[in-house]
GROMACS .gro file of C-alpha atoms in nm:
model
  157
    1MET     CA    1  -0.039   2.384   2.639
    2SER     CA    2   0.169   2.162   2.412
    3LYS     CA    3   0.067   2.093   2.054
    4GLN     CA    4   0.017   1.725   2.147
    5GLU     CA    5  -0.228   1.828   2.419
    6LYS     CA    6  -0.410   2.053   2.172
    7PHE     CA    7  -0.455   1.768   1.926
    8MET     CA    8  -0.561   1.525   2.199
    9ARG     CA    9  -0.815   1.775   2.326
   10GLU     CA   10  -0.968   1.778   1.979
   11ALA     CA   11  -0.996   1.398   1.979
   12ILE     CA   12  -1.156   1.414   2.324
   13ARG     CA   13  -1.392   1.692   2.211
   14LEU     CA   14  -1.500   1.475   1.919
   15SER     CA   15  -1.568   1.181   2.151
   16ILE     CA   16  -1.787   1.393   2.379
   17GLU     CA   17  -1.968   1.550   2.085
   18ASN     CA   18  -2.034   1.206   1.937
   19VAL     CA   19  -2.211   1.095   2.255
   20ASN     CA   20  -2.408   1.420   2.282
   21TYR     CA   21  -2.530   1.386   1.921
   22GLY     CA   22  -2.609   1.015   1.962
   23ASN     CA   23  -2.400   0.913   1.659
   24GLY     CA   24  -2.211   0.625   1.819
   25GLY     CA   25  -1.972   0.532   2.096
   26PRO     CA   26  -1.762   0.774   2.301
   27PHE     CA   27  -1.458   0.770   2.077
   28GLY     CA   28  -1.283   1.033   1.866
   29ALA     CA   29  -0.959   1.050   1.672
   30VAL     CA   30  -0.757   1.301   1.473
   31ILE     CA   31  -0.467   1.260   1.237
   32VAL     CA   32  -0.201   1.527   1.222
   33LYS     CA   33   0.062   1.601   0.958
   34ASP     CA   34   0.304   1.892   0.973
   35ASN     CA   35   0.140   2.013   1.296
   36LYS     CA   36  -0.201   2.043   1.128
   37ILE     CA   37  -0.510   1.827   1.170
   38ILE     CA   38  -0.574   1.670   0.831
   39ALA     CA   39  -0.851   1.429   0.931
   40ARG     CA   40  -1.100   1.358   1.205
   41GLY     CA   41  -1.301   1.052   1.293
   42VAL     CA   42  -1.569   0.953   1.540
   43ASN     CA   43  -1.724   0.618   1.620
   44LYS     CA   44  -2.003   0.561   1.367
   45VAL     CA   45  -2.071   0.192   1.430
   46THR     CA   46  -2.440   0.233   1.510
   47SER     CA   47  -2.515   0.534   1.291
   48ASP     CA   48  -2.357   0.372   0.982
   49ASN     CA   49  -2.444   0.010   1.070
   50ASP     CA   50  -2.075  -0.064   1.023
   51PRO     CA   51  -1.886  -0.260   1.291
   52THR     CA   52  -1.556  -0.136   1.145
   53ALA     CA   53  -1.647   0.233   1.170
   54HIS     CA   54  -1.442   0.298   1.483
   55ALA     CA   55  -1.305   0.650   1.527
   56GLU     CA   56  -0.948   0.554   1.438
   57VAL     CA   57  -1.051   0.366   1.123
   58VAL     CA   58  -1.276   0.653   1.012
   59ALA     CA   59  -0.992   0.901   1.071
   60ILE     CA   60  -0.745   0.681   0.880
   61ARG     CA   61  -0.985   0.653   0.585
   62ASN     CA   62  -1.037   1.030   0.585
   63ALA     CA   63  -0.663   1.103   0.610
   64CYS     CA   64  -0.572   0.865   0.330
   65LYS     CA   65  -0.838   1.019   0.109
   66GLU     CA   66  -0.713   1.369   0.195
   67LEU     CA   67  -0.351   1.278   0.122
   68GLY     CA   68  -0.422   1.054  -0.177
   69THR     CA   69  -0.217   0.770  -0.031
   70PHE     CA   70  -0.265   0.443   0.154
   71GLN     CA   71   0.002   0.511   0.416
   72LEU     CA   72   0.033   0.786   0.671
   73ASP     CA   73   0.408   0.847   0.673
   74GLY     CA   74   0.492   1.165   0.860
   75CYS     CA   75   0.160   1.159   1.047
   76GLU     CA   76   0.054   1.118   1.407
   77ILE     CA   77  -0.276   0.977   1.531
   78TYR     CA   78  -0.447   1.097   1.846
   79SER     CA   79  -0.720   0.875   1.987
   80SER     CA   80  -0.947   0.951   2.279
   81CYS     CA   81  -0.899   0.590   2.391
   82GLU     CA   82  -0.637   0.318   2.365
   83PRO     CA   83  -0.722   0.146   2.035
   84CYS     CA   84  -0.899  -0.189   2.017
   85PRO     CA   85  -0.721  -0.476   1.837
   86MET     CA   86  -0.887  -0.395   1.503
   87CYS     CA   87  -0.792  -0.028   1.522
   88LEU     CA   88  -0.443  -0.104   1.641
   89GLY     CA   89  -0.399  -0.333   1.340
   90ALA     CA   90  -0.530  -0.059   1.109
   91ILE     CA   91  -0.294   0.193   1.267
   92TYR     CA   92   0.003  -0.036   1.215
   93TRP     CA   93  -0.099  -0.094   0.850
   94ALA     CA   94  -0.137   0.282   0.796
   95ARG     CA   95   0.214   0.337   0.934
   96PRO     CA   96   0.190   0.673   1.109
   97ASP     CA   97   0.501   0.788   1.291
   98LYS     CA   98   0.337   0.808   1.636
   99MET     CA   99   0.021   0.724   1.824
  100TYR     CA  100  -0.115   0.902   2.131
  101TYR     CA  101  -0.416   0.794   2.337
  102ALA     CA  102  -0.609   0.925   2.640
  103ASN     CA  103  -0.845   0.672   2.805
  104THR     CA  104  -0.711   0.320   2.862
  105LYS     CA  105  -0.859  -0.009   2.750
  106GLN     CA  106  -0.940  -0.070   3.118
  107ASP     CA  107  -1.138   0.257   3.123
  108ALA     CA  108  -1.328   0.134   2.816
  109ALA     CA  109  -1.393  -0.205   2.975
  110GLU     CA  110  -1.551  -0.033   3.275
  111ILE     CA  111  -1.823   0.106   3.045
  112ASP     CA  112  -1.872  -0.228   2.864
  113PHE     CA  113  -1.632  -0.178   2.573
  114ASP     CA  114  -1.415  -0.476   2.667
  115ASP     CA  115  -1.175  -0.600   2.399
  116ASP     CA  116  -1.001  -0.850   2.624
  117PHE     CA  117  -1.204  -1.139   2.480
  118ILE     CA  118  -1.052  -1.067   2.136
  119TYR     CA  119  -0.700  -1.080   2.273
  120GLN     CA  120  -0.785  -1.409   2.447
  121GLU     CA  121  -0.938  -1.554   2.129
  122LEU     CA  122  -0.634  -1.461   1.917
  123ALA     CA  123  -0.411  -1.660   2.150
  124LEU     CA  124  -0.616  -1.978   2.097
  125PRO     CA  125  -0.579  -2.231   1.815
  126TYR     CA  126  -0.860  -2.201   1.557
  127GLY     CA  127  -1.035  -2.512   1.685
  128GLU     CA  128  -1.072  -2.366   2.034
  129ARG     CA  129  -1.209  -2.024   1.935
  130LYS     CA  130  -1.573  -1.922   1.980
  131LEU     CA  131  -1.585  -1.821   1.612
  132LYS     CA  132  -1.581  -2.143   1.414
  133THR     CA  133  -1.296  -2.107   1.164
  134ILE     CA  134  -1.259  -2.353   0.876
  135GLN     CA  135  -1.003  -2.339   0.596
  136LEU     CA  136  -1.134  -2.415   0.245
  137LEU     CA  137  -0.987  -2.429  -0.108
  138ARG     CA  138  -0.633  -2.315  -0.028
  139ASP     CA  139  -0.499  -2.484  -0.342
  140GLU     CA  140  -0.727  -2.262  -0.553
  141ALA     CA  141  -0.679  -1.947  -0.351
  142ILE     CA  142  -0.299  -1.966  -0.361
  143GLU     CA  143  -0.315  -1.874  -0.731
  144ALA     CA  144  -0.378  -1.508  -0.643
  145PHE     CA  145  -0.070  -1.510  -0.418
  146LYS     CA  146   0.144  -1.661  -0.692
  147LEU     CA  147   0.023  -1.398  -0.939
  148TRP     CA  148   0.099  -1.122  -0.689
  149LYS     CA  149   0.444  -1.255  -0.614
  150ASP     CA  150   0.535  -1.275  -0.984
  151SER     CA  151   0.374  -0.948  -1.088
  152ASN     CA  152   0.595  -0.661  -1.198
  153ASP     CA  153   0.292  -0.430  -1.202
  154LYS     CA  154   0.213  -0.396  -0.831
  155ILE     CA  155   0.242  -0.136  -0.563
  156GLU     CA  156   0.389  -0.299  -0.256
  157TYR     CA  157   0.275  -0.199   0.088
   0.00000   0.00000   0.00000
């Protein structure tokens, strides 16, 4: 068994355990650095009343806390399922070196975890989306961006 298979089996084990314990959806993730699992995550959406508590996001939060950093350079993430758009965005922002997944988004759709509507919505102009989206007070809000741009006391990411 390869080390990648070992780590994926742990993500899968977490996903099965999460269903058996009734903590949330059938999703698990692990983050690995230097061939060692440094963080785990399971879907906690319903148990934490947090729609962002997907397994990958929970694992990223735990790994960043463990490492004391906001980026996961030198890490790999193993997810029991192909990440949804939110998790994929979080993974890109966390910047691990590699991502592995087991189940596909089509597999997830077959059990009513269908993210395709989000991909379709993102392709539409704001005015055509189901979520009404209205821009307000840009002239005031841009001040924070100007301050950030001119600041010499910032940590870029």
